[in-house]
CSV table of C-alpha atoms in Angstrom, one decimal:
chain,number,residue,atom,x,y,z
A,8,UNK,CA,-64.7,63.6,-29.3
A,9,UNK,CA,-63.4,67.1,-30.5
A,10,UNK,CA,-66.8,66.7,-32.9
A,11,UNK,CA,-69.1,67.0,-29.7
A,12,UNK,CA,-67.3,69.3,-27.9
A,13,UNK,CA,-67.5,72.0,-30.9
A,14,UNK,CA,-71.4,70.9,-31.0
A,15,UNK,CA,-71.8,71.3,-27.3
A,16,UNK,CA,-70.2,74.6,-27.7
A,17,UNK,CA,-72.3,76.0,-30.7
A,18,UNK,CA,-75.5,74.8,-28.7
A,19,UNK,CA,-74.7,76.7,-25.7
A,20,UNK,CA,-73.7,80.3,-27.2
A,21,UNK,CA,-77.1,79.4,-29.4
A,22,UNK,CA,-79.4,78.4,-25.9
A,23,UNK,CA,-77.4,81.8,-24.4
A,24,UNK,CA,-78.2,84.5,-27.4
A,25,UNK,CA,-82.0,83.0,-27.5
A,26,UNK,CA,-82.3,83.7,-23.9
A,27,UNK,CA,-81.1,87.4,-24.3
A,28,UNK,CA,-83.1,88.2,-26.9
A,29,UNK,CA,-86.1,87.0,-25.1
A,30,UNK,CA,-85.1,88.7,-21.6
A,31,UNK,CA,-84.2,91.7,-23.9
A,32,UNK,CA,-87.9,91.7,-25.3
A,33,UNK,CA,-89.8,91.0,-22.2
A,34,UNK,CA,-88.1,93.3,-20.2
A,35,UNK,CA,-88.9,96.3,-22.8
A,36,UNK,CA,-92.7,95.2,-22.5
A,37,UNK,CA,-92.5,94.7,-18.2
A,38,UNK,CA,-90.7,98.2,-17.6
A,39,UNK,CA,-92.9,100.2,-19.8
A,40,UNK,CA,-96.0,99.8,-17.6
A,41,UNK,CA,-94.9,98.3,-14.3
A,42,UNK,CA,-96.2,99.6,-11.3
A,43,UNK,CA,-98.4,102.0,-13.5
A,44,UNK,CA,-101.1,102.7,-10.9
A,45,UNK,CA,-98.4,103.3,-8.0
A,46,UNK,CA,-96.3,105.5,-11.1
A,47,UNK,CA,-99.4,107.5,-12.1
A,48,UNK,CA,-100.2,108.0,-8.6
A,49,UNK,CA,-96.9,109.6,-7.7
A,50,UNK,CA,-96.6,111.4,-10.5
A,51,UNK,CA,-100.2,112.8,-9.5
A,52,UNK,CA,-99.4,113.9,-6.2
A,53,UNK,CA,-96.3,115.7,-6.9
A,54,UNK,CA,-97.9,118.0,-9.1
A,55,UNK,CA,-99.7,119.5,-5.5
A,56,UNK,CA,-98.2,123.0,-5.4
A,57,UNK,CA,-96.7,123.3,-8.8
A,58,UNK,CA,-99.4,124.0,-11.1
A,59,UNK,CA,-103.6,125.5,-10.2
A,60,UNK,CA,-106.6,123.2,-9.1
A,61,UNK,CA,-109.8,123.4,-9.8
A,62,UNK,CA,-112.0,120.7,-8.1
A,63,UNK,CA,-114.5,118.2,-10.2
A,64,UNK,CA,-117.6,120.1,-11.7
A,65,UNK,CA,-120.0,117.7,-10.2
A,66,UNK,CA,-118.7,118.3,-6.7
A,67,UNK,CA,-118.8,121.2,-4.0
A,68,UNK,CA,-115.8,123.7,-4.5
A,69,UNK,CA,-115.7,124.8,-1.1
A,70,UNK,CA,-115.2,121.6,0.7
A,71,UNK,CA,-112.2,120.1,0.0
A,72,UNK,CA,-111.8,116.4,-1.2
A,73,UNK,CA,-108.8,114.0,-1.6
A,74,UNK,CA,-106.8,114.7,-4.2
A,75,UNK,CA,-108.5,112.3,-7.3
A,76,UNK,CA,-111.4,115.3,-6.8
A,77,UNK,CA,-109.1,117.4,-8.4
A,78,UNK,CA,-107.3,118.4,-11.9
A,79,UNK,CA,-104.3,120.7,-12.2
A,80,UNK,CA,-103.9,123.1,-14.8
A,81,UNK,CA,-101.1,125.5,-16.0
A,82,UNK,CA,-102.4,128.5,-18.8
A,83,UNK,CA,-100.0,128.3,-21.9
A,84,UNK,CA,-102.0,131.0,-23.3
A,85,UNK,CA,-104.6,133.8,-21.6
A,86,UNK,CA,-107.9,134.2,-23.8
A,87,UNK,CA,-110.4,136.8,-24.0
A,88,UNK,CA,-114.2,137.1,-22.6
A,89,UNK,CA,-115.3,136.2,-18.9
A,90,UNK,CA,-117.7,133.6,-19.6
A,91,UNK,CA,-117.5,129.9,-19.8
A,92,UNK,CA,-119.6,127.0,-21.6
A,93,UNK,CA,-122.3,124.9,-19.2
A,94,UNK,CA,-122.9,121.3,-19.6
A,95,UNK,CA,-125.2,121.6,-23.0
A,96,UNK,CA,-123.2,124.3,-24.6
A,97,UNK,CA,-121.1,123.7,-27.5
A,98,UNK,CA,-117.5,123.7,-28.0
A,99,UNK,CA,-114.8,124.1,-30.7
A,100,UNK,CA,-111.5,123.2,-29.4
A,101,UNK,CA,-108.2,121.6,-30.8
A,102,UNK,CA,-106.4,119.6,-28.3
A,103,UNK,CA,-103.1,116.8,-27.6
A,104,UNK,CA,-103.6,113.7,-25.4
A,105,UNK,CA,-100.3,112.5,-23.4
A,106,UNK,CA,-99.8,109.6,-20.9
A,107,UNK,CA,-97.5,110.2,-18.1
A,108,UNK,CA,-93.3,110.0,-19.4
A,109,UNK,CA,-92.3,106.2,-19.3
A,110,UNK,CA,-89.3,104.3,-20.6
A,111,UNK,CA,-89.9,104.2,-24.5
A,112,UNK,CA,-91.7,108.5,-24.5
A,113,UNK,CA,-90.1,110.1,-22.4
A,114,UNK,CA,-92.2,113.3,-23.1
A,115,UNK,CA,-95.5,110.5,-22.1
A,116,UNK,CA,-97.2,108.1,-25.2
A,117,UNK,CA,-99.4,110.7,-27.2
A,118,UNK,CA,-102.6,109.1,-27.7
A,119,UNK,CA,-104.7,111.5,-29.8
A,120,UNK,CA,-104.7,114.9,-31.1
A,121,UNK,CA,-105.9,117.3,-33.3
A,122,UNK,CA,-103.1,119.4,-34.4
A,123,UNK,CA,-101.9,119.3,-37.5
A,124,UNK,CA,-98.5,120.1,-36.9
A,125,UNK,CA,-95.9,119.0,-34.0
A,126,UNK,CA,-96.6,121.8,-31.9
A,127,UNK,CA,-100.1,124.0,-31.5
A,128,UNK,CA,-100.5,127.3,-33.7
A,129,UNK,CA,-104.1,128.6,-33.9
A,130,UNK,CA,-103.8,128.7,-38.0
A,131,UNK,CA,-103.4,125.7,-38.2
A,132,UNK,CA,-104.9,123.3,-35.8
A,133,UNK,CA,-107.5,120.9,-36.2
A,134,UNK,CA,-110.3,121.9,-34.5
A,135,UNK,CA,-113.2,119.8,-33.1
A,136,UNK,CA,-116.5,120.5,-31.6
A,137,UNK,CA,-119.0,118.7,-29.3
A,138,UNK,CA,-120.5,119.3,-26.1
A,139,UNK,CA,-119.1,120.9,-23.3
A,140,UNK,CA,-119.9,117.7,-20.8
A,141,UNK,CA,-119.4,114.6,-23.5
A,142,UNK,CA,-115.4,114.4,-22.7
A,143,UNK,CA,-114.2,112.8,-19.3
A,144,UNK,CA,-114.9,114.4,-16.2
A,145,UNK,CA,-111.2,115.9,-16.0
A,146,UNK,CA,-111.7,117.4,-19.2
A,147,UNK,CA,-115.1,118.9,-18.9
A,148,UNK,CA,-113.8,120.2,-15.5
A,149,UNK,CA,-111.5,122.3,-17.6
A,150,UNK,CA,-113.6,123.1,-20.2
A,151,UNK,CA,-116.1,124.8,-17.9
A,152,UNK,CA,-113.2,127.4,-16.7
A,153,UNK,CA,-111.7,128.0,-19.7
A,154,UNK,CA,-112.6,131.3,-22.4
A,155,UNK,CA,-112.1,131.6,-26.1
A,156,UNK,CA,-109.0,132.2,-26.8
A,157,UNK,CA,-107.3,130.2,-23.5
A,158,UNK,CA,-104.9,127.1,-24.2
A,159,UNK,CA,-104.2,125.1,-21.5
A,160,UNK,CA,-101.9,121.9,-19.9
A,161,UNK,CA,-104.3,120.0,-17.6
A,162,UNK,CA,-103.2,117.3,-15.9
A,163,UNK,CA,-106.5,114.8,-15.0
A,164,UNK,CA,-106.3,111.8,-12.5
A,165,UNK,CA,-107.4,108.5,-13.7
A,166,UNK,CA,-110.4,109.0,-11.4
A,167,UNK,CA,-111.7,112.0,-13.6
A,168,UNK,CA,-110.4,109.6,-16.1
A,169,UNK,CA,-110.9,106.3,-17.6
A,170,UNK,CA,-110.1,104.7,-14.6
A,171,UNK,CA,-109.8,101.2,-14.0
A,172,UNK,CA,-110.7,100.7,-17.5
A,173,UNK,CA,-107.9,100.5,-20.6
A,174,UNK,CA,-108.7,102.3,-23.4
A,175,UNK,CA,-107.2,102.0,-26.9
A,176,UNK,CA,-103.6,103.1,-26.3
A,177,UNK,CA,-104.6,104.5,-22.6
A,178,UNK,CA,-103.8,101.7,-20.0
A,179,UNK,CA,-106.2,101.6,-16.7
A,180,UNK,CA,-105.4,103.8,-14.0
A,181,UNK,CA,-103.9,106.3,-16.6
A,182,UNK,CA,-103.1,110.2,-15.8
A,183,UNK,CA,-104.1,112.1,-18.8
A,184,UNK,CA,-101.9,114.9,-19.8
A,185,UNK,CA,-104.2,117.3,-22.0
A,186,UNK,CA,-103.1,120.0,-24.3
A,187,UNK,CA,-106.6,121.9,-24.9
A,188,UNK,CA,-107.0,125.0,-26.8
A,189,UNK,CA,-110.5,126.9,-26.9
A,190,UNK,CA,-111.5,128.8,-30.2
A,191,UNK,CA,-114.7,129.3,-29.2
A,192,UNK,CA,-118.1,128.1,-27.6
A,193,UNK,CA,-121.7,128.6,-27.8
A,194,UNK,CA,-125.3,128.0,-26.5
A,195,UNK,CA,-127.7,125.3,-28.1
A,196,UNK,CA,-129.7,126.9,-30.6
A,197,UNK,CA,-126.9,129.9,-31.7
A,198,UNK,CA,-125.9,130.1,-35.1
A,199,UNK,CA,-121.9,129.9,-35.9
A,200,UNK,CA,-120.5,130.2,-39.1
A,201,UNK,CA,-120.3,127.7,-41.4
A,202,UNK,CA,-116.6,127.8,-40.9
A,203,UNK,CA,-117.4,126.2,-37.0
């Protein structure tokens, strides 16, 4: 009898620690993303009055739109010039991708970047160059503001995005958090260095 109870026993605290470390698991992967729409949402709208707008390049700045029409941006560092790249100009830029904070990064999952180093410095950054308007809206937004010289935090909605569509390491409905520095930029047809 005492044989069965003692085997009864074992097989329960065994069922009970298999449970936990299954709930344990699950739970890490539920909480990480759940409600991410609703949580990139929120975290999208309170940005309104903290940071500047600047509304999507393909619509008309001086009617306004809900708030997916816009990107927020806050200048880390001021550059030089007056003059901004179009849609077929060329730029060289270094730049840090972030999701919004969540449970496991609490600073937001980074999903790409260019630096070399943990934190931007102009020596040493890995710079990059395409077009001007062959990034997401958001981002090309941005870029056609920005100078050489200007590093900047823009925050994009999913919208201007990826939208409803994942992307490796960026879930649907994903805010993108962009660090973006611009070294320089230049029309079709001008010569850079061979440096560029």
């Amino acid at each position: 009898m005492k044989k069965r109870h003692l085997l009864w026993f074992v097989t329960l605290l065994l069922s009970l620690g298999a449970v936990t470390s299954c709930s344990e698991t699950e739970n890490e992967d539920i909480d990480e993303y759940a409600n991410w729409q609703q949580r990139n949402d929120n975290y999208f709208a309170a940005l309104k009055g903290k940071y500047s707008r600047l509304k999507v390049y393909y619509q008309n700045p001086d009617i306004e739109g809900p708030s997916t029409s816009y990107i927020y941006y806050e200048v880390l560092e001021e550059g030089e010039g007056t003059d901004s790249p179009a849609s077929a100009d060329t730029v060289l830029l270094a730049y840090r991708g972030r999701l919004i904070p969540s449970v496991s990064y609490s600073q937001g999952y980074e999903f790409d970047r260019t630096f070399t180093t943990k934190d931007f410095e102009w020596n040493t950054a890995g710079f990059v160059r395409g077009t001007a308007s062959s990034f997401v809206n958001g981002f090309t937004t941005a870029l056609f503001h920005m100078h050489p010289g200007d590093r900047w935090r823009v925050y994009i909605p999913y919208a201007l995005g990826y939208g409803a569509t994942a992307k490796t390491g960026i879930p649907a409905y994903s805010t993108l958090i962009f660090e973006i520095a611009m070294k320089d930029w230049w029309n079709p047809g001008e010569k850079r260095p061979d440096y560029y």
